[in-house]
Coordinates of C-alpha atoms and ligand atoms in Angstrom, one line a residue:
Chain A
M1 CA 151.9 -5.9 25.7
D2 CA 152.0 -4.1 22.4
Y3 CA 149.6 -6.5 21.2
L4 CA 147.2 -5.6 24.0
I5 CA 147.0 -2.1 22.7
Q6 CA 146.7 -3.6 19.0
I7 CA 143.9 -5.8 20.1
L8 CA 141.9 -2.9 21.9
N9 CA 142.5 -0.8 18.7
G10 CA 141.1 -3.6 16.7
V11 CA 138.0 -4.1 18.9
Q12 CA 137.2 -0.4 19.0
Y13 CA 137.4 -0.5 15.1
G14 CA 135.5 -3.6 14.9
L15 CA 132.7 -2.0 17.2
L16 CA 132.7 1.3 15.0
L17 CA 132.2 -1.0 12.0
F18 CA 129.5 -2.9 13.7
L19 CA 127.4 0.4 13.9
L20 CA 127.7 1.0 10.4
A21 CA 127.3 -2.8 9.1
S22 CA 124.3 -3.5 11.5
G23 CA 122.4 -0.8 9.7
L24 CA 123.5 -2.0 6.1
T25 CA 122.5 -5.4 7.1
L26 CA 119.2 -4.5 8.3
I27 CA 118.4 -2.5 5.6
F28 CA 119.3 -5.1 3.2
G29 CA 117.8 -8.0 5.1
I30 CA 114.3 -6.1 5.7
M31 CA 114.0 -3.8 3.0
G32 CA 115.9 -5.7 0.4
V33 CA 117.6 -2.6 -0.6
I34 CA 121.4 -2.5 -1.5
N35 CA 122.4 0.7 0.0
L36 CA 125.7 1.8 -1.5
A37 CA 125.2 5.4 0.1
H38 CA 125.9 3.8 3.5
G39 CA 129.4 5.0 3.7
S40 CA 128.2 8.6 2.7
F41 CA 126.1 8.6 5.9
Y42 CA 129.3 7.8 7.8
M43 CA 131.0 10.8 6.0
V44 CA 127.7 12.9 6.8
G45 CA 128.3 12.1 10.4
A46 CA 131.8 13.0 10.4
Y47 CA 131.1 16.4 8.7
L48 CA 128.2 17.2 11.1
A49 CA 130.5 16.4 13.8
L50 CA 132.9 18.9 12.6
W51 CA 130.3 21.6 11.6
L52 CA 128.2 21.2 14.7
T53 CA 131.3 21.1 17.3
R54 CA 132.6 24.6 15.7
L55 CA 128.9 25.9 16.0
T56 CA 128.3 24.8 19.6
G57 CA 131.9 24.5 20.9
S58 CA 131.3 21.0 22.3
L59 CA 131.2 17.5 20.9
W60 CA 128.6 16.7 23.4
L61 CA 126.2 19.1 22.1
A62 CA 127.0 18.0 18.4
L63 CA 126.2 14.4 18.9
P64 CA 122.6 14.5 19.8
L65 CA 122.0 17.4 17.2
G66 CA 123.9 15.5 14.8
V67 CA 121.8 12.3 15.4
L68 CA 118.5 14.3 15.2
A69 CA 119.7 15.6 11.7
A70 CA 120.6 12.0 10.4
V71 CA 117.1 10.5 11.5
A72 CA 115.6 13.5 9.6
L73 CA 117.8 12.8 6.5
G74 CA 117.1 8.9 6.7
A75 CA 113.3 9.4 6.8
L76 CA 113.3 12.1 4.2
L77 CA 115.4 9.9 1.7
E78 CA 113.5 7.0 2.3
W79 CA 110.2 8.6 2.0
A80 CA 111.2 10.7 -1.0
L81 CA 113.4 8.4 -2.9
I82 CA 114.1 4.7 -1.9
R83 CA 110.5 4.0 -1.3
R84 CA 110.0 4.2 -5.1
L85 CA 112.1 1.5 -5.7
Y86 CA 111.1 -1.4 -3.6
A87 CA 109.1 -2.9 -6.2
R88 CA 111.9 -2.7 -9.0
D89 CA 115.1 -4.6 -9.4
H90 CA 118.0 -4.2 -7.4
L91 CA 119.9 -2.5 -10.1
Y92 CA 117.9 0.5 -9.6
Q93 CA 118.6 0.7 -5.8
V94 CA 122.3 0.5 -6.8
L95 CA 121.9 3.3 -9.2
L96 CA 120.0 5.5 -7.0
T97 CA 122.3 5.0 -3.9
F98 CA 125.5 5.4 -6.2
G99 CA 123.9 8.7 -7.3
L100 CA 123.7 9.7 -3.7
I101 CA 127.3 9.0 -2.9
L102 CA 128.1 11.6 -5.7
V103 CA 126.0 14.2 -4.5
F104 CA 127.0 13.8 -0.9
E105 CA 130.5 14.0 -2.1
E106 CA 129.8 17.1 -4.3
L107 CA 127.8 18.8 -1.4
R108 CA 130.8 18.0 1.0
S109 CA 133.3 19.5 -1.4
L110 CA 131.1 22.9 -1.8
L111 CA 130.5 23.2 1.9
F112 CA 133.7 22.2 3.4
G113 CA 136.4 22.1 0.7
N114 CA 138.7 19.2 0.0
D115 CA 141.0 19.6 3.0
V116 CA 141.4 17.2 5.9
H117 CA 140.0 18.5 9.0
G118 CA 140.1 17.5 12.6
V119 CA 137.7 17.5 15.5
P120 CA 139.0 18.0 18.7
I121 CA 138.8 15.2 21.7
P122 CA 136.6 16.4 24.3
P123 CA 138.7 17.9 27.1
A124 CA 137.0 15.6 29.7
L125 CA 138.3 12.4 27.7
N126 CA 141.3 13.6 26.4
F127 CA 143.7 11.7 28.6
S128 CA 145.1 8.4 28.6
I129 CA 145.3 5.6 31.4
P130 CA 148.3 3.7 32.0
L131 CA 148.3 -0.1 31.4
T132 CA 151.8 -1.0 32.3
E133 CA 154.7 1.1 33.3
T134 CA 155.6 2.0 29.8
L135 CA 152.1 1.9 28.1
S136 CA 149.0 3.9 28.2
Y137 CA 145.9 3.9 26.3
P138 CA 143.8 7.1 25.2
V139 CA 140.4 7.2 27.2
Y140 CA 138.6 8.6 24.1
R141 CA 139.0 5.2 22.4
L142 CA 137.7 3.3 25.3
F143 CA 134.7 5.6 25.4
I144 CA 134.1 5.0 21.7
S145 CA 134.0 1.1 22.5
G146 CA 131.9 1.6 25.4
V147 CA 129.3 3.5 23.5
C148 CA 129.4 1.3 20.6
L149 CA 128.8 -1.8 23.1
A150 CA 125.8 0.1 24.7
L151 CA 124.3 0.7 21.5
A152 CA 124.5 -2.8 20.5
A153 CA 122.9 -4.0 23.6
A154 CA 120.2 -1.4 23.2
M155 CA 119.5 -2.7 19.5
Y156 CA 119.5 -6.1 20.8
L157 CA 116.8 -5.3 23.4
V158 CA 114.6 -3.5 20.9
I159 CA 114.8 -6.0 18.4
R160 CA 114.6 -9.2 20.7
K161 CA 112.1 -7.8 23.3
T162 CA 109.9 -5.3 22.1
R163 CA 106.7 -5.4 19.9
L164 CA 108.5 -3.2 17.5
G165 CA 111.2 -5.3 17.4
M166 CA 108.7 -8.5 16.7
M167 CA 107.2 -6.5 13.9
V168 CA 110.3 -5.9 12.3
R169 CA 111.4 -9.4 12.4
A170 CA 107.9 -10.4 11.3
G171 CA 108.1 -8.2 8.3
N172 CA 111.6 -9.6 7.6
S173 CA 110.2 -13.2 7.3
N174 CA 106.9 -12.8 5.7
R175 CA 106.2 -9.3 4.6
E176 CA 102.5 -10.0 3.4
M177 CA 101.6 -11.8 6.3
A178 CA 102.9 -9.1 8.8
Q179 CA 100.7 -6.8 6.7
V180 CA 97.5 -8.4 6.9
L181 CA 98.3 -8.6 10.7
G182 CA 98.0 -4.9 10.6
V183 CA 101.6 -4.0 10.6
D184 CA 102.4 -0.8 8.7
I185 CA 105.2 -2.0 6.6
P186 CA 106.1 1.5 4.8
L187 CA 106.3 2.9 8.5
V188 CA 108.5 0.1 9.5
F189 CA 110.9 0.5 6.5
T190 CA 111.1 4.3 7.2
F191 CA 112.1 3.5 10.8
V192 CA 114.5 1.0 9.7
F193 CA 116.1 3.0 7.1
A194 CA 116.3 6.2 9.3
L195 CA 117.8 3.9 12.1
G196 CA 120.5 2.7 9.6
V197 CA 121.3 6.2 8.6
A198 CA 121.5 7.5 12.1
L199 CA 123.7 4.6 13.4
A200 CA 126.1 5.2 10.6
A201 CA 126.2 8.8 10.9
F202 CA 126.7 8.4 14.6
A203 CA 129.8 6.2 13.9
G204 CA 131.4 8.8 11.8
M205 CA 130.5 11.5 14.8
I206 CA 132.3 9.5 17.5
A207 CA 135.0 8.3 15.2
A208 CA 135.9 12.1 13.9
P209 CA 138.2 12.9 16.9
V210 CA 140.2 9.9 16.3
S211 CA 140.0 9.4 12.4
S212 CA 140.1 13.0 11.1
V213 CA 137.4 14.1 8.6
F214 CA 138.5 13.8 4.9
P215 CA 137.1 13.7 1.3
G216 CA 136.2 10.0 0.4
M217 CA 136.5 8.7 3.9
G218 CA 132.8 7.0 3.2
N219 CA 133.8 5.2 0.2
Q220 CA 136.8 3.6 2.1
I221 CA 134.7 2.4 4.7
L222 CA 131.8 1.0 2.7
I223 CA 133.7 -1.6 1.1
I224 CA 134.8 -3.0 4.7
C225 CA 131.2 -2.6 5.6
F226 CA 130.0 -4.9 2.9
V227 CA 132.7 -7.5 3.7
V228 CA 131.5 -7.3 7.3
V229 CA 127.8 -8.1 6.3
V230 CA 128.8 -10.8 3.9
I231 CA 130.9 -12.6 6.4
G232 CA 128.4 -12.2 9.1
G233 CA 125.5 -13.4 7.0
I234 CA 123.2 -10.9 5.1
G235 CA 120.6 -9.7 7.6
S236 CA 122.0 -11.0 10.7
I237 CA 122.9 -8.6 13.3
T238 CA 124.7 -11.2 15.4
G239 CA 126.5 -11.9 12.3
A240 CA 127.5 -8.5 11.9
M241 CA 128.8 -8.1 15.5
V242 CA 131.1 -11.2 15.4
A243 CA 132.2 -10.4 11.6
A244 CA 132.8 -6.6 12.8
L245 CA 135.1 -7.6 15.6
L246 CA 136.9 -10.3 13.5
I247 CA 137.5 -7.9 10.6
G248 CA 138.6 -5.2 13.2
I249 CA 141.0 -7.2 14.9
A250 CA 142.3 -8.8 11.7
D251 CA 142.7 -5.6 10.0
T252 CA 144.6 -4.0 13.0
L253 CA 146.8 -6.9 13.6
G254 CA 147.3 -7.6 10.1
K255 CA 148.9 -4.0 9.7
V256 CA 151.4 -4.9 12.5
L257 CA 152.3 -8.7 11.7
L258 CA 152.2 -8.5 7.9
P259 CA 152.8 -4.7 7.1
Q260 CA 153.9 -5.6 3.7
F261 CA 150.4 -7.0 3.1
S262 CA 148.5 -4.6 5.1
G263 CA 144.8 -4.3 3.9
M264 CA 144.9 -8.0 2.4
A265 CA 144.2 -9.7 5.9
V266 CA 140.6 -8.5 5.6
Y267 CA 140.1 -10.1 2.1
L268 CA 142.0 -13.2 3.3
L269 CA 139.5 -13.6 6.0
M270 CA 136.3 -13.1 3.8
A271 CA 137.9 -15.6 1.5
V272 CA 138.3 -18.3 4.0
V273 CA 135.0 -17.6 5.8
L274 CA 133.2 -17.9 2.5
I275 CA 134.7 -21.1 1.4
W276 CA 133.8 -22.5 4.8
R277 CA 130.5 -21.0 5.0
P278 CA 129.4 -19.6 1.6
R279 CA 126.2 -17.7 3.0
G280 CA 128.2 -16.2 6.0
L281 CA 128.7 -17.3 9.6
F282 CA 125.2 -16.5 11.0
Q283 CA 122.3 -17.0 8.1
A284 CA 119.5 -14.7 9.2
T285 CA 116.1 -16.8 9.3
Chain B
M1 CA 69.8 -16.3 -8.8
A2 CA 68.2 -15.6 -5.4
S3 CA 70.2 -12.3 -3.9
T4 CA 70.7 -13.0 -0.2
T5 CA 73.2 -10.1 0.1
P6 CA 73.3 -9.2 3.9
E7 CA 72.7 -5.5 5.1
A8 CA 75.5 -3.5 6.4
P9 CA 78.0 -6.1 5.5
I10 CA 81.2 -6.3 7.2
I11 CA 83.0 -6.6 3.8
E12 CA 81.7 -6.3 0.5
G13 CA 83.3 -6.7 -3.0
R14 CA 81.7 -5.4 -5.9
G15 CA 82.5 -5.8 -9.7
L16 CA 85.9 -7.0 -8.7
H17 CA 88.3 -7.4 -11.6
A18 CA 91.8 -8.6 -10.7
Y19 CA 94.7 -9.5 -12.5
Y20 CA 98.2 -11.2 -12.1
G21 CA 100.5 -9.5 -14.7
A22 CA 98.4 -9.9 -17.9
S23 CA 96.0 -12.9 -16.8
H24 CA 92.6 -11.7 -16.1
I25 CA 91.8 -13.9 -12.9
L26 CA 88.6 -12.2 -11.5
H27 CA 85.8 -11.2 -13.8
G28 CA 83.5 -8.7 -12.0
V29 CA 82.9 -10.7 -8.8
N30 CA 80.3 -9.6 -6.0
L31 CA 80.6 -10.9 -2.6
A32 CA 79.3 -9.5 0.9
V33 CA 79.5 -11.2 4.3
G34 CA 77.2 -9.8 7.1
R35 CA 78.1 -9.3 10.7
G36 CA 78.5 -12.8 12.4
E37 CA 77.6 -14.6 9.3
T38 CA 79.7 -17.8 8.1
L39 CA 80.1 -17.9 4.3
G40 CA 81.5 -20.9 2.3
L41 CA 83.6 -20.1 -0.5
L42 CA 83.7 -23.1 -3.2
G43 CA 85.2 -23.8 -6.4
R44 CA 87.7 -26.2 -8.0
N45 CA 91.4 -25.8 -8.2
G46 CA 92.6 -22.5 -9.8
M47 CA 89.2 -21.0 -10.0
G48 CA 90.0 -17.8 -8.2
K49 CA 89.0 -18.4 -4.2
T50 CA 92.7 -17.2 -3.0
T51 CA 92.9 -14.5 -5.5
L52 CA 89.4 -13.1 -4.5
I53 CA 90.6 -13.3 -0.7
R54 CA 93.6 -11.5 -1.7
T55 CA 91.9 -9.0 -3.3
L56 CA 89.6 -8.5 -0.3
V57 CA 92.2 -8.0 2.2
G58 CA 94.3 -5.6 -0.1
L59 CA 97.3 -7.7 -1.1
L60 CA 96.1 -7.7 -4.7
P61 CA 94.9 -4.3 -5.6
P62 CA 91.5 -4.9 -7.9
R63 CA 91.9 -3.4 -11.6
S64 CA 88.5 -2.3 -11.4
G65 CA 85.6 -2.7 -8.9
T66 CA 85.5 -1.6 -5.2
V67 CA 86.3 -3.3 -1.7
R68 CA 84.3 -1.8 1.1
V69 CA 84.9 -2.7 4.8
D70 CA 82.3 -1.6 7.2
G71 CA 80.9 0.4 4.8
R72 CA 84.3 2.4 4.0
D73 CA 85.6 2.2 0.6
M74 CA 88.9 0.5 0.8
S75 CA 89.7 -0.3 -3.0
G76 CA 93.5 -0.4 -3.3
A77 CA 94.0 0.4 0.4
P78 CA 97.3 -1.2 1.9
P79 CA 96.5 -4.2 3.6
H80 CA 97.4 -3.0 7.2
R81 CA 94.6 -0.4 7.0
I82 CA 92.0 -3.3 6.1
A83 CA 93.4 -5.5 8.7
R84 CA 92.9 -2.8 11.3
L85 CA 89.3 -2.3 10.4
G86 CA 88.6 -6.0 11.9
I87 CA 89.8 -8.2 8.8
A88 CA 91.8 -11.2 9.8
Y89 CA 93.4 -13.6 7.3
V90 CA 94.6 -17.2 7.6
P91 CA 96.4 -17.9 4.3
E92 CA 96.9 -20.9 2.4
G93 CA 100.1 -22.6 3.5
R94 CA 99.9 -21.0 7.0
G95 CA 102.4 -18.0 7.1
I96 CA 103.5 -18.3 10.8
F97 CA 106.7 -16.4 11.4
P98 CA 109.4 -19.2 12.0
N99 CA 112.1 -16.7 13.5
L100 CA 109.6 -15.8 16.2
S101 CA 108.7 -17.8 19.0
V102 CA 105.0 -19.0 19.4
R103 CA 104.7 -16.4 22.4
E104 CA 106.1 -13.6 19.9
N105 CA 103.8 -14.5 17.0
L106 CA 100.7 -14.2 19.2
V107 CA 101.9 -11.0 21.2
M108 CA 102.9 -9.1 17.8
A109 CA 99.2 -9.6 16.5
A110 CA 97.7 -8.2 19.4
R111 CA 96.0 -4.9 19.0
P112 CA 96.0 -3.1 22.1
G113 CA 92.9 -0.7 22.3
R114 CA 90.7 -3.1 20.4
R115 CA 88.1 -4.5 22.5
G116 CA 87.1 -7.9 22.1
E117 CA 87.3 -11.4 24.2
W118 CA 90.3 -12.6 22.5
N119 CA 93.4 -11.9 24.6
F120 CA 96.6 -13.8 25.2
A121 CA 94.8 -15.8 28.0
R122 CA 91.7 -16.5 26.1
V123 CA 93.7 -17.8 23.1
L124 CA 96.0 -20.1 25.1
Q125 CA 92.7 -21.7 26.8
A126 CA 91.3 -22.3 23.1
F127 CA 94.5 -23.7 22.0
P128 CA 96.1 -25.6 24.9
A129 CA 98.7 -27.2 22.7
L130 CA 100.3 -23.8 22.0
A131 CA 100.3 -22.9 25.8
E132 CA 103.0 -25.8 26.0
R133 CA 105.1 -24.5 23.0
L134 CA 105.3 -20.8 23.9
G135 CA 109.2 -20.8 23.8
H136 CA 109.5 -22.9 20.7
G137 CA 110.2 -21.1 17.5
G138 CA 107.7 -21.4 15.2
A139 CA 109.2 -23.6 12.7
Q140 CA 109.7 -26.2 15.5
L141 CA 105.9 -27.0 15.6
S142 CA 104.1 -29.7 13.6
G143 CA 101.9 -28.6 10.8
G144 CA 98.6 -29.1 12.8
E145 CA 100.1 -27.0 15.6
Q146 CA 101.3 -24.2 12.9
Q147 CA 97.8 -24.3 11.7
M148 CA 96.4 -23.5 15.1
L149 CA 99.2 -21.0 15.8
T150 CA 97.8 -19.1 12.7
I151 CA 94.4 -19.2 13.5
A152 CA 95.2 -18.1 17.3
R153 CA 97.4 -15.4 16.0
A154 CA 94.6 -14.1 13.8
L155 CA 92.0 -14.2 16.7
M156 CA 94.5 -12.2 18.8
T157 CA 93.6 -9.4 16.4
N158 CA 89.9 -9.4 17.7
P159 CA 88.7 -9.5 14.1
E160 CA 85.0 -9.0 13.0
L161 CA 85.9 -11.2 10.1
L162 CA 88.2 -14.2 10.0
I163 CA 88.9 -15.5 6.6
L164 CA 90.2 -19.1 6.5
D165 CA 91.8 -20.3 3.3
E166 CA 92.3 -24.1 3.1
A167 CA 92.8 -24.5 7.1
T168 CA 92.7 -28.0 7.1
E169 CA 94.9 -28.8 4.0
G170 CA 97.4 -31.5 4.4
L171 CA 96.4 -32.2 8.0
A172 CA 95.5 -35.7 9.6
P173 CA 91.8 -36.1 9.7
R174 CA 92.0 -35.9 13.5
I175 CA 93.5 -32.7 13.5
S176 CA 91.2 -31.4 10.9
R177 CA 88.3 -32.3 13.2
D178 CA 89.8 -30.1 16.1
I179 CA 90.1 -27.3 13.5
W180 CA 86.4 -27.4 12.3
A181 CA 85.6 -27.6 16.1
I182 CA 87.6 -24.5 16.6
V183 CA 86.0 -22.9 13.6
G184 CA 82.5 -23.6 15.2
A185 CA 83.7 -21.9 18.4
I186 CA 84.9 -19.0 16.6
R187 CA 81.5 -18.7 14.8
A188 CA 79.8 -19.2 18.0
S189 CA 81.6 -16.1 19.3
G190 CA 80.0 -13.9 16.9
I191 CA 82.8 -13.5 14.5
A192 CA 82.0 -13.5 11.0
T193 CA 83.9 -16.0 8.9
I194 CA 84.8 -16.8 5.1
I195 CA 85.7 -20.5 4.7
V196 CA 87.4 -21.9 1.9
D197 CA 88.1 -25.7 1.9
K198 CA 88.2 -28.9 0.0
N199 CA 86.0 -30.6 2.2
H200 CA 82.9 -29.1 0.8
A201 CA 80.2 -31.0 2.8
A202 CA 82.2 -29.6 5.8
V203 CA 81.9 -26.1 4.4
T204 CA 78.2 -26.3 3.4
A205 CA 77.4 -27.9 6.9
A206 CA 79.5 -25.0 8.7
S207 CA 78.3 -22.0 6.8
E208 CA 74.8 -20.4 6.6
R209 CA 75.5 -19.1 2.7
C210 CA 77.8 -20.3 0.1
V211 CA 79.3 -18.6 -3.0
L212 CA 80.6 -20.9 -5.9
L213 CA 83.2 -19.7 -8.2
V214 CA 83.9 -20.9 -11.6
K215 CA 86.8 -19.5 -13.5
G216 CA 86.7 -16.1 -11.6
R217 CA 83.0 -15.8 -11.8
V218 CA 80.2 -16.2 -9.2
V219 CA 78.0 -19.2 -10.6
F220 CA 76.0 -19.7 -7.4
E221 CA 75.1 -17.7 -4.5
G222 CA 72.8 -18.8 -1.8
A223 CA 71.8 -20.6 1.3
S224 CA 74.0 -23.5 2.2
A225 CA 71.0 -25.6 2.9
Q226 CA 69.9 -24.7 -0.7
L227 CA 73.2 -26.0 -1.9
R228 CA 73.1 -29.1 0.0
A229 CA 69.6 -29.8 -1.5
Q230 CA 71.1 -29.5 -4.8
P231 CA 73.8 -32.1 -5.3
E232 CA 73.8 -31.8 -9.2
V233 CA 75.0 -28.1 -8.8
L234 CA 78.0 -29.2 -6.5
R235 CA 78.4 -32.0 -9.2
R236 CA 78.4 -29.7 -12.0
H237 CA 80.7 -27.0 -10.5
L238 CA 82.7 -29.0 -8.3
G239 CA 83.1 -32.2 -10.0
V240 CA 81.9 -34.3 -7.0
Ligands
ATP301 N1 101.0 -15.3 -8.4 C1 100.4 -15.7 -9.3 N2 100.9 -15.2 -10.7 C2 100.0 -15.6 -11.7 N3 98.9 -16.5 -11.8 C3 98.6 -16.9 -10.6 C4 99.1 -16.3 -9.3 N4 98.6 -17.0 -8.4 C5 97.3 -17.8 -8.8 N5 97.6 -17.7 -10.4 C6 96.5 -18.3 -11.3 O1 95.2 -17.6 -10.7 C7 94.2 -18.5 -11.0 C8 93.6 -18.6 -9.8 O2 94.3 -19.1 -8.5 P1 93.7 -19.1 -7.2 O3 94.9 -19.4 -6.4 O4 93.1 -17.9 -6.7 O5 92.8 -20.2 -7.2 P2 92.1 -21.1 -6.0 O6 90.6 -21.2 -6.4 O7 92.5 -20.4 -4.7 O8 92.7 -22.6 -6.2 P3 93.2 -23.7 -5.1 O9 92.1 -24.3 -4.8 O10 94.3 -24.5 -5.9 O11 94.0 -22.8 -4.0 C9 94.9 -19.9 -11.2 O12 94.6 -20.0 -12.6 C10 96.4 -19.7 -11.1 O13 97.0 -20.4 -11.9
MG302 MG1 93.6 -21.2 -3.1

């Protein structure tokens, strides 16, 4: 039964990774931008949750306000900075987004200091449900999984079923052709980038009550997100979902089964997948 | 040279100079298409036909010269703004979206709010082969069907001007004939067209006026009938 709890934790972690990795893979797949600052947006989300919860007294108010702030931040960064580098080599994007990591870390240090903070679990969800006579599972973690699944479903519907989604996919496969059919590609790019930033920040916000809020939290998760994107196949949302769940479960179970190699499970999985499928599980078309 | 420049053209390029990096491709090209007019654009391989079209639709900003669409200066404007003024482009090599279904390829191009006879139902009526393949991925179509899809998709925008760059290239003669028939129907519906094709006889037959490009310069501009009556011009510039 212990494993059930580990698997639930792994799934929850995986779904959270999916929120991050889907934005990263979309931004790379559609815009061709390598966004090293993606982890920073996760951190920004966590600190927004901290600050806004203190300010408003409730995570339920903090979440929508934080998402709005993240969308605005994403759109502003794309418009002011990222946009200038589309035509340039990836190296410029790497330099810019690496610079953003440093800027966000420094701002974080100035505004919140270097201590570890906690965000309280909202009272309404601060209880556990019993699984067996001796084991129970915290409802807030189930809530995280549920919200991530709902967002994944919403993303699927937007990308698969709406005109906006068709334009995004069309722009992904042939940018020039989409443009001559009237698609405003710069606007689509602003949308995709802001969406990616908002997803990452939202992940940071809902994770804050269980993961705590600490310096460098974005960089830690960035590496894992790139692993997810590479395993899933660059640009593929479905791939990001499958890979995120695999990584979430492998990482959580790895810590239990092979504690002496904890942390290696993820990279072993990546090595095995890439030997089997060098371009990842799902190649985006 | 007779100047037969139409009045109030839907698109007009003046003194266009275009480059790919350091190579100077267009050397001061003038070209205009009137409303509902069919213009043939002729020239041997590498003479700059595709480059001229890319300059007109905004994919390649001219280094100097102007592009006017419907009287508005659109030089250097992004392609989607030019497209939204009613310019549709069927490129060389087709350019369907293989990751979209046939239906999605068509629907994404529709421009709600624009008037015109071409909607989803009308397009499927004109291209019955596509109606049977709506759920297929764009990549599952044959070459001819892909070409039909690109033309159908361009029509979904209800354009004022449709530009066809080598629409029959690589297609079996029977399918080429179908494409030419469709081009005729499009013309009859009042949409202006620019036609580029290796089959110069078909181009001069289908068009009212022709422009002949040699090394990025216009060497002939005039009525297609006049060109048909002067085979030596075609021989000299097209090598036929
Ligand atoms: N992307 C590019 N970069 C550099 N040079 C190019 C590029 N595209 C075309 N050219 C060159 O520009 C010139 C004009 O090419 P263009 O494609 O406009 O000719 P075209 O008349 O359409 O020929 P074709 O009948 O082969 O399609 C050619 O010399 C070609 O080599
Ligand atoms: Mg060409």
